[in-house]
């Protein structure tokens, strides 16, 4: 149980504090859903992995778009 709490706190810290995070209400809904509707550890793990994957790809996509923009600016000069 202690490990699950640590994972939840790390998840909240990592994915709700960066610029591209979803709203806090979204994450509160996800956590409420996990804590009330998921009865197995596998269900909880699957939801957290899915959210982490979505957040990682959104961050990666934004970084790639920024790199594309900077490269296009270099070509103009």
CSV table of C-alpha atoms in Angstrom, one decimal:
chain,number,residue,atom,x,y,z
A,1,UNK,CA,0.0,0.0,0.0
A,2,UNK,CA,2.9,2.3,0.8
A,3,UNK,CA,4.4,1.8,-2.6
A,4,UNK,CA,1.1,2.6,-4.3
A,5,UNK,CA,0.9,5.9,-2.4
A,6,UNK,CA,4.4,6.8,-3.4
A,7,UNK,CA,3.6,6.0,-7.1
A,8,UNK,CA,0.4,8.1,-6.9
A,9,UNK,CA,2.3,11.1,-5.4
A,10,UNK,CA,5.1,10.8,-8.0
A,11,UNK,CA,2.6,10.6,-10.8
A,12,UNK,CA,0.8,13.7,-9.6
A,13,UNK,CA,4.1,15.6,-9.1
A,14,UNK,CA,5.5,14.6,-12.5
A,15,UNK,CA,2.5,15.0,-14.7
A,16,UNK,CA,0.5,17.9,-13.1
A,17,UNK,CA,3.3,20.4,-12.6
A,18,UNK,CA,4.7,20.7,-16.1
A,19,UNK,CA,3.4,23.2,-18.7
A,20,UNK,CA,1.5,20.7,-20.8
A,21,UNK,CA,-0.4,19.1,-18.0
A,22,UNK,CA,-4.1,18.5,-18.1
A,23,UNK,CA,-6.3,20.2,-15.6
A,24,UNK,CA,-6.1,19.2,-11.9
A,25,UNK,CA,-9.8,18.2,-12.1
A,26,UNK,CA,-9.0,15.7,-14.8
A,27,UNK,CA,-6.3,14.0,-12.6
A,28,UNK,CA,-8.6,14.2,-9.6
A,29,UNK,CA,-11.2,12.3,-11.6
A,30,UNK,CA,-8.7,9.7,-12.7
A,31,UNK,CA,-7.5,9.1,-9.1
A,32,UNK,CA,-11.0,9.0,-7.8
A,33,UNK,CA,-11.9,6.4,-10.5
A,34,UNK,CA,-8.8,4.4,-9.7
A,35,UNK,CA,-9.4,4.4,-5.9
A,36,UNK,CA,-13.1,3.6,-6.1
A,37,UNK,CA,-13.7,1.5,-9.2
A,38,UNK,CA,-10.5,-0.5,-9.6
A,39,UNK,CA,-10.4,-3.5,-7.2
A,40,UNK,CA,-7.2,-5.1,-8.5
A,41,UNK,CA,-3.6,-4.0,-8.7
A,42,UNK,CA,-3.6,-4.8,-12.4
A,43,UNK,CA,-6.4,-2.4,-13.1
A,44,UNK,CA,-4.7,0.4,-11.2
A,45,UNK,CA,-1.4,-0.3,-12.9
A,46,UNK,CA,-3.0,-0.3,-16.3
A,47,UNK,CA,-4.7,3.1,-15.8
A,48,UNK,CA,-1.5,4.7,-14.5
A,49,UNK,CA,0.6,3.3,-17.3
A,50,UNK,CA,-1.9,4.5,-19.9
A,51,UNK,CA,-1.9,8.0,-18.4
A,52,UNK,CA,1.9,8.1,-18.2
A,53,UNK,CA,2.1,7.0,-21.8
A,54,UNK,CA,-0.3,9.7,-23.0
A,55,UNK,CA,1.5,12.4,-21.0
A,56,UNK,CA,4.9,11.2,-22.3
A,57,UNK,CA,3.8,11.3,-25.9
A,58,UNK,CA,2.2,14.7,-25.5
A,59,UNK,CA,5.4,16.0,-24.1
A,60,UNK,CA,7.5,14.3,-26.8
A,61,UNK,CA,5.2,15.7,-29.5
A,62,UNK,CA,5.5,19.2,-28.1
A,63,UNK,CA,9.3,18.9,-28.0
A,64,UNK,CA,9.4,17.7,-31.6
A,65,UNK,CA,7.2,20.5,-32.7
A,66,UNK,CA,9.5,23.0,-31.0
A,67,UNK,CA,12.5,21.5,-32.7
A,68,UNK,CA,10.8,21.6,-36.1
A,69,UNK,CA,9.9,25.3,-35.5
A,70,UNK,CA,13.5,26.1,-34.5
A,71,UNK,CA,14.9,24.3,-37.6
A,72,UNK,CA,12.5,26.1,-39.9
A,73,UNK,CA,13.6,29.4,-38.4
A,74,UNK,CA,17.3,28.5,-39.2
A,75,UNK,CA,16.5,27.7,-42.8
A,76,UNK,CA,15.0,31.1,-43.3
A,77,UNK,CA,18.3,32.9,-42.3
